[in-house]
Amino acid sequence: MQILVIGSGGREHAIIHTLLKDNALKPNSVRVFATGANAGIVELIGAANCFDIEPTNPSAILALANQLDIELVIIGPEAPLVAGVADLLRANNYSVFGPNQAAAQIEASKAFAKELMHELKIPTAKAFTCNDLDQVQAATAQFGAPYVIKDDGLAAGKGVVVTTELQTALDHAKACIAAGSKVVVEEFLAGEEVSVLCVTDGKTVYPLVAAQDYKRIFDGDQGANTGGMGAYAPVDWFDAAMQQFVISKIAKPVVELLNQRGAAFIGVLYCGLINTTAGLKVIEFNARFGDPETQVVLSLLQSSLTELLYAAASGNLDQQPAPSFKPGGAVAVVLAAAGYPQTVHTGDEIAIEISPNPDLVVFHAGTKLENGAVRTAGGRVLAVTAVGASIAAARALAYQGVAQLRFAGSQHRSDIAKDKGSA
Ligand code: AMP
Ligand code: GLY
């Protein structure tokens, strides 16, 4: 099968790596092309199969798919979904994994997601959507500290500020409003978080193994929110009853309601939840695979990713068995560039001295190949990902990998998956 993967971050490197594993079962059954070219993806599929095409340009993507005789397009990041790349490809009879623009609003607008949850009575934080600072002030006064202030639009995981300082909360709200966004002010929810990625063809919904992401930049969940500094899977407290609840009371109703509204959701419905004392509540939906959750979830996938995504893209997921996962655990530790999540320094050479080990994979995000050298090219640079018989074993191997990687100003958390999983 000829597959085009849109995007070139850590998530896409993990997707391509996993698709190509299917060649071990059926040699040459999968050939992958990509838009963009981080050094890891180039190493996997070759520079000739990486195209320097803007992932948010629907007509350029369509032209590329036509030129390459593509049978399946997988859209990794949110921006191409919101730009309508899936819409144009579907209108031209392509099988696409990733929702159309209208369904991707579930991620692109927090206010839209709140409205869906309200209609379906899905448990979530109480919230007000505010257009000006007076409304923000009224909402923060009602909820009290800690304050949760969200940019309504897409912000790569960095649009949310959770703070006990009212001034910090108001400053963030002011900045969002000044940039032309609405602001969602939410009640603070306390509890452990879990990400449940659900693969759907708009009818059948299959959950993948649950993962936990580390959103804050520093150890002990301190500092600013990021796109994600690490992840592990599975999450031991997330039991079968909770999974059933997420499928039957959250994911399926959302997919059905979007269908009724003529906005079929085909792709990954990412449910981000908090386990509060009053039960699981949704904090966010995404319209795509999570990053770095994908790196751990796909490392544990045992069944074929190609078959799963193709079945979903072609509307035949009910004829496909539910995905199966290896026992044990997976851990990913992100190495970020100096300055992340604010302005970062790029262009630094990365020394990678890892001896080959099938249980340890370095997924590239913001990297590029320049005259044979791998250099930093973005905020999150690498996700060092290991699998093991337990989360503790995977964690030990992941951190061994981290110790063998070096670039100027590199930063990572040292507490990813610490004390997680049963021994
Ligand atoms: P979001 O982009 O909506 O997922 O928010 C990013 C992160 O901010 C979440 O993963 C949580 O860690 C935190 N967060 C968001 N909403 C809330 C909330 N209502 N209560 C507590 N923490 C939150
Ligand atoms: N890791 C969070 C996300 O992908 O949105």
Tab-separated table of C-alpha atoms and ligand atoms in Angstrom:
chain	number	residue	atom	x	y	z
A	1	MET	CA	0.000	0.000	0.000
A	2	GLN	CA	1.228	3.494	-0.885
A	3	ILE	CA	0.699	5.755	2.122
A	4	LEU	CA	1.207	9.506	2.454
A	5	VAL	CA	1.756	10.788	5.990
A	6	ILE	CA	1.145	14.510	6.505
A	7	GLY	CA	3.365	16.123	9.125
A	8	SER	CA	6.905	15.492	10.283
A	9	GLY	CA	7.061	15.526	14.084
A	10	GLY	CA	7.637	12.884	16.725
A	11	ARG	CA	4.115	11.551	16.361
A	12	GLU	CA	4.541	11.146	12.597
A	13	HIS	CA	7.936	9.468	13.028
A	14	ALA	CA	6.257	6.967	15.389
A	15	ILE	CA	3.356	6.421	12.963
A	16	ILE	CA	5.708	5.784	10.027
A	17	HIS	CA	7.959	3.509	12.113
A	18	THR	CA	4.904	1.456	13.120
A	19	LEU	CA	3.426	1.314	9.600
A	20	LEU	CA	6.746	-0.009	8.274
A	21	LYS	CA	6.754	-2.790	10.883
A	22	ASP	CA	3.982	-4.357	8.789
A	23	ASN	CA	6.601	-5.096	6.132
A	24	ALA	CA	8.040	-7.722	8.485
A	25	LEU	CA	4.816	-9.722	8.041
A	26	LYS	CA	4.304	-9.027	4.346
A	27	PRO	CA	7.526	-7.811	2.696
A	28	ASN	CA	7.145	-4.626	0.643
A	29	SER	CA	3.447	-4.356	1.478
A	30	VAL	CA	3.824	-0.809	2.806
A	31	ARG	CA	5.561	2.150	1.192
A	32	VAL	CA	5.454	5.483	2.986
A	33	PHE	CA	5.896	9.049	1.741
A	34	ALA	CA	5.895	12.105	3.982
A	35	THR	CA	5.516	15.859	3.863
A	36	GLY	CA	8.403	17.471	5.667
A	37	ALA	CA	11.545	15.695	6.688
A	38	ASN	CA	12.884	15.459	10.187
A	39	ALA	CA	16.142	13.520	10.352
A	40	GLY	CA	14.461	10.424	11.810
A	41	ILE	CA	11.869	10.215	9.048
A	42	VAL	CA	14.521	10.747	6.365
A	43	GLU	CA	16.529	7.905	7.851
A	44	LEU	CA	13.452	5.621	7.753
A	45	ILE	CA	12.028	6.300	4.298
A	46	GLY	CA	14.818	8.135	2.454
A	47	ALA	CA	15.072	11.785	1.437
A	48	ALA	CA	13.578	11.018	-1.994
A	49	ASN	CA	10.289	10.056	-0.323
A	50	CYS	CA	10.083	13.228	1.795
A	51	PHE	CA	8.445	16.229	0.136
A	52	ASP	CA	8.886	19.814	1.148
A	53	ILE	CA	5.207	20.697	0.887
A	54	GLU	CA	3.211	22.901	3.241
A	55	PRO	CA	1.021	20.453	5.226
A	56	THR	CA	-1.766	23.056	5.463
A	57	ASN	CA	-2.052	23.605	1.702
A	58	PRO	CA	-4.921	21.318	0.569
A	59	SER	CA	-4.385	21.686	-3.185
A	60	ALA	CA	-0.627	21.058	-2.911
A	61	ILE	CA	-1.307	17.911	-0.853
A	62	LEU	CA	-3.900	16.737	-3.384
A	63	ALA	CA	-1.427	17.256	-6.241
A	64	LEU	CA	1.207	15.256	-4.351
A	65	ALA	CA	-1.221	12.408	-3.628
A	66	ASN	CA	-2.167	12.302	-7.324
A	67	GLN	CA	1.467	12.284	-8.387
A	68	LEU	CA	2.402	9.431	-6.015
A	69	ASP	CA	-0.608	7.190	-6.627
A	70	ILE	CA	-1.498	7.196	-2.943
A	71	GLU	CA	-4.018	4.731	-1.471
A	72	LEU	CA	-4.187	6.058	2.098
A	73	VAL	CA	-3.462	9.507	3.522
A	74	ILE	CA	-2.797	9.804	7.260
A	75	ILE	CA	-2.968	13.311	8.682
A	76	GLY	CA	-0.847	13.725	11.823
A	77	PRO	CA	-1.146	17.303	13.149
A	78	GLU	CA	-4.230	19.427	13.801
A	79	ALA	CA	-3.381	22.354	11.510
A	80	PRO	CA	-3.935	20.465	8.191
A	81	LEU	CA	-7.236	19.095	9.541
A	82	VAL	CA	-8.413	22.586	10.397
A	83	ALA	CA	-7.180	23.836	7.014
A	84	GLY	CA	-9.483	21.349	5.249
A	85	VAL	CA	-6.869	18.993	3.804
A	86	ALA	CA	-9.062	15.946	4.563
A	87	ASP	CA	-12.108	17.616	2.953
A	88	LEU	CA	-10.391	18.172	-0.378
A	89	LEU	CA	-8.810	14.701	-0.464
A	90	ARG	CA	-12.128	12.990	0.370
A	91	ALA	CA	-13.904	15.046	-2.268
A	92	ASN	CA	-11.376	13.509	-4.670
A	93	ASN	CA	-12.130	9.961	-3.488
A	94	TYR	CA	-9.059	9.405	-1.331
A	95	SER	CA	-9.173	7.217	1.786
A	96	VAL	CA	-8.143	9.625	4.517
A	97	PHE	CA	-7.389	9.005	8.159
A	98	GLY	CA	-8.201	12.309	9.851
A	99	PRO	CA	-11.461	14.258	10.156
A	100	ASN	CA	-12.837	16.965	7.915
A	101	GLN	CA	-12.607	20.598	8.959
A	102	ALA	CA	-16.091	20.713	10.519
A	103	ALA	CA	-15.394	17.716	12.791
A	104	ALA	CA	-11.907	18.985	13.682
A	105	GLN	CA	-13.618	21.955	15.378
A	106	ILE	CA	-13.796	19.704	18.409
A	107	GLU	CA	-10.109	20.517	18.850
A	108	ALA	CA	-9.890	23.870	17.093
A	109	SER	CA	-12.480	25.539	19.304
A	110	LYS	CA	-12.705	24.830	23.003
A	111	ALA	CA	-16.062	26.638	23.028
A	112	PHE	CA	-17.387	24.248	20.339
A	113	ALA	CA	-16.173	21.238	22.368
A	114	LYS	CA	-17.850	22.593	25.497
A	115	GLU	CA	-21.119	23.074	23.629
A	116	LEU	CA	-21.037	19.432	22.382
A	117	MET	CA	-20.315	18.159	25.884
A	118	HIS	CA	-23.128	20.264	27.287
A	119	GLU	CA	-25.590	18.879	24.748
A	120	LEU	CA	-24.508	15.286	25.475
A	121	LYS	CA	-24.261	15.807	29.252
A	122	ILE	CA	-20.638	14.658	29.206
A	123	PRO	CA	-18.938	15.428	32.528
A	124	THR	CA	-16.465	18.301	32.151
A	125	ALA	CA	-15.276	21.373	34.025
A	126	LYS	CA	-17.810	24.196	34.267
A	127	ALA	CA	-16.706	26.971	31.963
A	128	PHE	CA	-17.500	30.405	30.572
A	129	THR	CA	-16.520	31.550	27.103
A	130	CYS	CA	-15.485	35.197	27.404
A	131	ASN	CA	-15.131	37.907	24.755
A	132	ASP	CA	-13.691	40.633	26.955
A	133	LEU	CA	-11.783	41.174	30.176
A	134	ASP	CA	-14.883	42.118	32.205
A	135	GLN	CA	-16.375	38.711	31.469
A	136	VAL	CA	-13.053	37.050	32.357
A	137	GLN	CA	-12.970	38.908	35.668
A	138	ALA	CA	-16.524	37.861	36.494
A	139	ALA	CA	-15.747	34.223	35.680
A	140	THR	CA	-12.517	34.105	37.698
A	141	ALA	CA	-14.344	35.699	40.646
A	142	GLN	CA	-17.018	33.004	40.453
A	143	PHE	CA	-14.615	30.029	40.285
A	144	GLY	CA	-11.851	31.336	42.557
A	145	ALA	CA	-8.244	30.055	42.564
A	146	PRO	CA	-6.555	28.120	41.064
A	147	TYR	CA	-7.511	29.839	37.831
A	148	VAL	CA	-7.725	27.987	34.504
A	149	ILE	CA	-7.531	30.291	31.477
A	150	LYS	CA	-7.618	28.858	27.946
A	151	ASP	CA	-7.108	30.395	24.551
A	152	ASP	CA	-10.185	29.274	22.586
A	153	GLY	CA	-8.180	28.447	19.456
A	154	LEU	CA	-5.273	26.162	18.570
A	155	ALA	CA	-2.104	26.831	20.560
A	156	ALA	CA	-0.018	23.628	20.379
A	157	GLY	CA	-0.760	22.784	24.021
A	158	LYS	CA	0.617	26.114	25.171
A	159	GLY	CA	-2.583	28.197	25.294
A	160	VAL	CA	-3.600	27.078	28.773
A	161	VAL	CA	-2.489	28.760	31.960
A	162	VAL	CA	-3.307	27.214	35.332
A	163	THR	CA	-2.258	29.534	38.155
A	164	THR	CA	-3.073	30.607	41.696
A	165	GLU	CA	-2.102	34.214	40.789
A	166	LEU	CA	-5.077	36.261	39.588
A	167	GLN	CA	-2.804	38.762	37.842
A	168	THR	CA	-1.070	35.994	35.846
A	169	ALA	CA	-4.487	34.641	34.865
A	170	LEU	CA	-5.729	38.048	33.738
A	171	ASP	CA	-2.503	38.804	31.864
A	172	HIS	CA	-2.873	35.576	29.864
A	173	ALA	CA	-6.532	36.365	29.135
A	174	LYS	CA	-5.551	39.875	27.996
A	175	ALA	CA	-2.895	38.479	25.656
A	176	CYS	CA	-5.385	36.022	24.096
A	177	ILE	CA	-8.010	38.739	23.604
A	178	ALA	CA	-5.420	41.112	22.148
A	179	ALA	CA	-4.473	38.364	19.657
A	180	GLY	CA	-8.129	38.135	18.594
A	181	SER	CA	-9.113	34.962	20.485
A	182	LYS	CA	-11.972	34.253	22.812
A	183	VAL	CA	-11.005	33.030	26.268
A	184	VAL	CA	-12.446	30.039	28.074
A	185	VAL	CA	-12.346	30.339	31.874
A	186	GLU	CA	-12.823	27.008	33.627
A	187	GLU	CA	-13.329	25.632	37.073
A	188	PHE	CA	-10.121	23.921	38.295
A	189	LEU	CA	-10.272	20.114	38.407
A	190	ALA	CA	-7.905	18.129	40.611
A	191	GLY	CA	-6.889	14.552	39.826
A	192	GLU	CA	-4.696	12.354	37.639
A	193	GLU	CA	-4.905	12.795	33.902
A	194	VAL	CA	-5.286	10.130	31.231
A	195	SER	CA	-5.330	10.299	27.432
A	196	VAL	CA	-7.564	7.825	25.638
A	197	LEU	CA	-7.025	7.789	21.885
A	198	CYS	CA	-10.045	6.329	20.087
A	199	VAL	CA	-9.787	5.194	16.468
A	200	THR	CA	-13.068	5.602	14.623
A	201	ASP	CA	-14.536	5.417	11.124
A	202	GLY	CA	-17.510	7.512	12.237
A	203	LYS	CA	-19.413	4.382	13.372
A	204	THR	CA	-17.231	1.854	15.206
A	205	VAL	CA	-14.966	3.162	17.986
A	206	TYR	CA	-11.839	1.303	19.155
A	207	PRO	CA	-9.867	2.675	22.115
A	208	LEU	CA	-6.089	2.328	22.122
A	209	VAL	CA	-4.194	1.550	25.313
A	210	ALA	CA	-4.514	4.477	27.755
A	211	ALA	CA	-1.525	6.769	28.259
A	212	GLN	CA	-0.507	9.530	30.619
A	213	ASP	CA	1.192	12.675	29.369
A	214	TYR	CA	3.371	15.106	31.359
A	215	LYS	CA	2.303	18.588	30.292
A	216	ARG	CA	4.457	20.836	32.452
A	217	ILE	CA	8.023	21.700	31.533
A	218	PHE	CA	9.694	20.908	34.875
A	219	ASP	CA	9.858	17.971	37.283
A	220	GLY	CA	7.066	17.721	39.829
A	221	ASP	CA	4.611	19.294	37.343
A	222	GLN	CA	6.113	22.749	37.779
A	223	GLY	CA	6.466	25.536	35.226
A	224	ALA	CA	4.650	26.295	31.982
A	225	ASN	CA	2.396	23.980	29.978
A	226	THR	CA	4.034	22.413	26.932
A	227	GLY	CA	2.924	20.135	24.106
A	228	GLY	CA	4.019	17.221	26.358
A	229	MET	CA	7.385	16.376	27.948
A	230	GLY	CA	6.935	12.631	28.215
A	231	ALA	CA	4.386	9.845	28.480
A	232	TYR	CA	3.863	6.288	29.570
A	233	ALA	CA	1.341	3.529	28.895
A	234	PRO	CA	-0.642	1.678	30.114
A	235	VAL	CA	-2.136	3.658	33.013
A	236	ASP	CA	-2.715	1.122	35.789
A	237	TRP	CA	-5.635	2.849	37.559
A	238	PHE	CA	-7.549	3.252	34.284
A	239	ASP	CA	-9.554	0.042	34.497
A	240	ALA	CA	-11.968	-1.741	32.145
A	241	ALA	CA	-15.015	-0.027	33.669
A	242	MET	CA	-13.459	3.405	33.078
A	243	GLN	CA	-12.619	2.442	29.512
A	244	GLN	CA	-16.190	1.320	28.960
A	245	PHE	CA	-17.424	4.636	30.365
A	246	VAL	CA	-15.184	6.621	28.005
A	247	ILE	CA	-16.375	4.649	24.985
A	248	SER	CA	-20.086	4.453	25.723
A	249	LYS	CA	-20.664	7.794	27.443
A	250	ILE	CA	-18.114	10.024	25.736
A	251	ALA	CA	-16.518	8.872	22.466
A	252	LYS	CA	-19.501	7.118	20.839
A	253	PRO	CA	-22.032	9.850	21.681
A	254	VAL	CA	-19.653	12.516	20.308
A	255	VAL	CA	-19.101	10.569	17.089
A	256	GLU	CA	-22.871	10.018	16.710
A	257	LEU	CA	-23.740	13.652	17.331
A	258	LEU	CA	-21.149	14.855	14.827
A	259	ASN	CA	-22.593	12.387	12.302
A	260	GLN	CA	-26.093	13.776	12.882
A	261	ARG	CA	-24.711	17.223	12.219
A	262	GLY	CA	-23.228	16.034	8.939
A	263	ALA	CA	-19.643	16.245	10.214
A	264	ALA	CA	-18.518	12.597	10.215
A	265	PHE	CA	-15.480	12.057	12.423
A	266	ILE	CA	-12.959	9.675	10.840
A	267	GLY	CA	-9.613	9.451	12.594
A	268	VAL	CA	-8.500	9.601	16.213
A	269	LEU	CA	-10.802	11.191	18.745
A	270	TYR	CA	-8.380	11.962	21.557
A	271	CYS	CA	-10.172	12.162	24.908
A	272	GLY	CA	-8.123	13.958	27.578
A	273	LEU	CA	-9.623	13.233	30.993
A	274	ILE	CA	-9.071	14.009	34.658
A	275	ASN	CA	-9.994	11.436	37.295
A	276	THR	CA	-11.670	13.645	39.908
A	277	THR	CA	-13.244	12.548	43.193
A	278	ALA	CA	-16.564	12.891	41.329
A	279	GLY	CA	-15.382	10.558	38.523
A	280	LEU	CA	-13.797	11.038	35.109
A	281	LYS	CA	-14.265	14.431	33.474
A	282	VAL	CA	-13.162	15.604	30.038
A	283	ILE	CA	-10.577	18.387	29.906
A	284	GLU	CA	-10.074	18.419	26.172
A	285	PHE	CA	-10.716	16.675	22.903
A	286	ASN	CA	-8.188	16.526	20.108
A	287	ALA	CA	-8.921	15.470	16.547
A	288	ARG	CA	-5.685	13.480	16.085
A	289	PHE	CA	-3.112	11.225	17.709
A	290	GLY	CA	-1.472	12.810	20.796
A	291	ASP	CA	2.195	13.670	20.923
A	292	PRO	CA	4.072	12.117	22.803
A	293	GLU	CA	1.281	9.651	23.706
A	294	THR	CA	1.491	8.113	20.221
A	295	GLN	CA	5.138	7.222	20.736
A	296	VAL	CA	4.264	4.993	23.719
A	297	VAL	CA	0.886	3.729	22.518
A	298	LEU	CA	2.174	2.598	19.116
A	299	SER	CA	5.281	1.050	20.709
A	300	LEU	CA	2.908	-1.347	22.464
A	301	LEU	CA	0.698	-2.041	19.431
A	302	GLN	CA	0.862	-5.663	18.386
A	303	SER	CA	-1.679	-5.768	15.559
A	304	SER	CA	-1.243	-4.039	12.208
A	305	LEU	CA	-1.444	-0.221	12.221
A	306	THR	CA	-1.780	-0.126	8.429
A	307	GLU	CA	-4.858	-2.366	8.481
A	308	LEU	CA	-6.427	-0.467	11.388
A	309	LEU	CA	-6.042	2.984	9.842
A	310	TYR	CA	-7.005	1.836	6.346
A	311	ALA	CA	-10.157	0.153	7.679
A	312	ALA	CA	-11.073	3.336	9.566
A	313	ALA	CA	-10.378	5.554	6.553
A	314	SER	CA	-12.531	3.332	4.316
A	315	GLY	CA	-15.458	3.036	6.744
A	316	ASN	CA	-14.952	-0.686	7.430
A	317	LEU	CA	-13.706	-0.653	10.998
A	318	ASP	CA	-16.441	-3.112	12.069
A	319	GLN	CA	-14.777	-5.727	9.841
A	320	GLN	CA	-11.440	-5.206	11.544
A	321	PRO	CA	-10.597	-6.829	14.896
A	322	ALA	CA	-9.978	-4.440	17.798
A	323	PRO	CA	-6.291	-3.500	18.043
A	324	SER	CA	-4.193	-5.646	20.387
A	325	PHE	CA	-1.310	-4.562	22.606
A	326	LYS	CA	1.819	-6.180	24.043
A	327	PRO	CA	1.946	-6.777	27.774
A	328	GLY	CA	4.397	-4.661	29.776
A	329	GLY	CA	4.855	-0.929	29.457
A	330	ALA	CA	6.275	1.870	27.355
A	331	VAL	CA	7.864	5.159	28.404
A	332	ALA	CA	8.838	8.197	26.299
A	333	VAL	CA	11.064	11.002	27.578
A	334	VAL	CA	11.124	14.195	25.517
A	335	LEU	CA	14.344	16.146	25.021
A	336	ALA	CA	13.514	19.772	24.317
A	337	ALA	CA	15.658	22.632	23.054
A	338	ALA	CA	16.896	25.420	25.317
A	339	GLY	CA	14.147	27.982	25.911
A	340	TYR	CA	11.195	25.650	25.197
A	341	PRO	CA	8.217	26.246	25.555
A	342	GLN	CA	9.117	29.871	24.781
A	343	THR	CA	11.492	30.936	22.003
A	344	VAL	CA	13.996	28.191	21.336
A	345	HIS	CA	17.517	27.972	20.062
A	346	THR	CA	17.927	25.766	16.960
A	347	GLY	CA	20.736	24.523	14.731
A	348	ASP	CA	22.701	22.736	17.472
A	349	GLU	CA	24.329	19.448	16.517
A	350	ILE	CA	22.927	16.360	18.224
A	351	ALA	CA	25.251	13.547	19.254
A	352	ILE	CA	23.349	10.257	19.169
A	353	GLU	CA	25.381	7.324	20.438
A	354	ILE	CA	22.802	4.654	21.071
A	355	SER	CA	23.627	1.032	20.410
A	356	PRO	CA	20.904	-0.694	18.382
A	357	ASN	CA	18.172	-2.157	20.583
A	358	PRO	CA	14.698	-3.022	19.272
A	359	ASP	CA	13.196	-1.981	22.628
A	360	LEU	CA	14.664	1.525	22.488
A	361	VAL	CA	13.736	3.944	19.711
A	362	VAL	CA	14.632	7.605	19.433
A	363	PHE	CA	11.723	9.321	17.714
A	364	HIS	CA	12.686	12.619	16.128
A	365	ALA	CA	10.500	15.737	16.291
A	366	GLY	CA	12.334	19.046	15.697
A	367	THR	CA	15.442	17.753	13.961
A	368	LYS	CA	16.943	18.140	10.512
A	369	LEU	CA	19.719	16.530	8.573
A	370	GLU	CA	22.371	18.996	7.363
A	371	ASN	CA	25.482	17.779	5.549
A	372	GLY	CA	25.297	14.447	7.324
A	373	ALA	CA	24.842	16.007	10.796
A	374	VAL	CA	21.610	15.839	12.810
A	375	ARG	CA	20.713	19.293	14.148
A	376	THR	CA	17.968	20.701	16.339
A	377	ALA	CA	15.161	22.397	14.423
A	378	GLY	CA	12.304	22.909	16.879
A	379	GLY	CA	11.103	23.031	20.483
A	380	ARG	CA	10.586	19.364	21.210
A	381	VAL	CA	13.568	17.678	19.598
A	382	LEU	CA	13.503	13.950	20.419
A	383	ALA	CA	11.297	11.466	22.270
A	384	VAL	CA	13.399	8.627	23.629
A	385	THR	CA	10.967	5.726	23.797
A	386	ALA	CA	11.445	2.314	25.380
A	387	VAL	CA	9.322	-0.764	25.965
A	388	GLY	CA	9.853	-3.301	28.723
A	389	ALA	CA	8.273	-6.066	30.757
A	390	SER	CA	7.035	-3.365	33.154
A	391	ILE	CA	6.797	0.419	33.160
A	392	ALA	CA	9.757	0.491	35.559
A	393	ALA	CA	11.881	-1.564	33.120
A	394	ALA	CA	10.835	0.625	30.188
A	395	ARG	CA	11.609	3.731	32.226
A	396	ALA	CA	15.103	2.524	33.121
A	397	LEU	CA	15.861	1.802	29.458
A	398	ALA	CA	14.426	5.144	28.267
A	399	TYR	CA	16.620	7.086	30.694
A	400	GLN	CA	19.663	5.021	29.655
A	401	GLY	CA	18.918	6.239	26.140
A	402	VAL	CA	18.546	9.851	27.306
A	403	ALA	CA	22.017	9.647	28.887
A	404	GLN	CA	23.491	8.751	25.476
A	405	LEU	CA	22.110	11.799	23.685
A	406	ARG	CA	23.601	15.258	23.784
A	407	PHE	CA	22.997	18.688	22.318
A	408	ALA	CA	23.616	22.203	23.604
A	409	GLY	CA	20.997	23.402	26.089
A	410	SER	CA	19.024	20.134	26.004
A	411	GLN	CA	16.360	19.884	28.704
A	412	HIS	CA	14.237	16.970	29.865
A	413	ARG	CA	12.212	15.912	32.896
A	414	SER	CA	13.741	13.289	35.138
A	415	ASP	CA	10.438	12.106	36.661
A	416	ILE	CA	8.575	10.703	33.643
A	417	ALA	CA	6.702	7.533	34.741
A	418	LYS	CA	8.376	7.671	38.143
A	419	ASP	CA	6.583	5.343	40.578
A	420	LYS	CA	4.036	4.427	37.894
A	421	GLY	CA	2.666	1.000	37.059
A	422	SER	CA	2.743	-1.997	39.315
A	423	ALA	CA	6.272	-3.292	40.021
B	1	AMP	P1	-5.763	21.468	27.541
B	1	AMP	O1	-4.966	22.087	26.440
B	1	AMP	O2	-7.170	21.934	27.637
B	1	AMP	O3	-5.613	19.994	27.594
B	1	AMP	O4	-5.018	21.888	28.894
B	1	AMP	C1	-3.649	21.645	29.081
B	1	AMP	C2	-3.407	21.156	30.475
B	1	AMP	O5	-3.827	22.139	31.434
B	1	AMP	C3	-4.174	19.896	30.865
B	1	AMP	O6	-3.546	18.734	30.450
B	1	AMP	C4	-4.216	20.014	32.359
B	1	AMP	O7	-2.984	19.597	32.924
B	1	AMP	C5	-4.360	21.490	32.577
B	1	AMP	N1	-5.796	21.806	32.693
B	1	AMP	C6	-6.631	22.135	31.693
B	1	AMP	N2	-7.873	22.330	32.150
B	1	AMP	C7	-7.848	22.143	33.458
B	1	AMP	C8	-8.826	22.204	34.511
B	1	AMP	N3	-10.073	22.562	34.261
B	1	AMP	N4	-8.431	21.919	35.763
B	1	AMP	C9	-7.138	21.576	36.024
B	1	AMP	N5	-6.167	21.507	35.091
B	1	AMP	C10	-6.509	21.789	33.825
B	2	GLY	N1	0.215	15.518	24.370
B	2	GLY	C1	-0.949	16.290	24.221
B	2	GLY	C2	-1.413	16.469	22.864
B	2	GLY	O1	-0.991	15.820	21.937
B	2	GLY	O2	-2.262	17.312	22.655
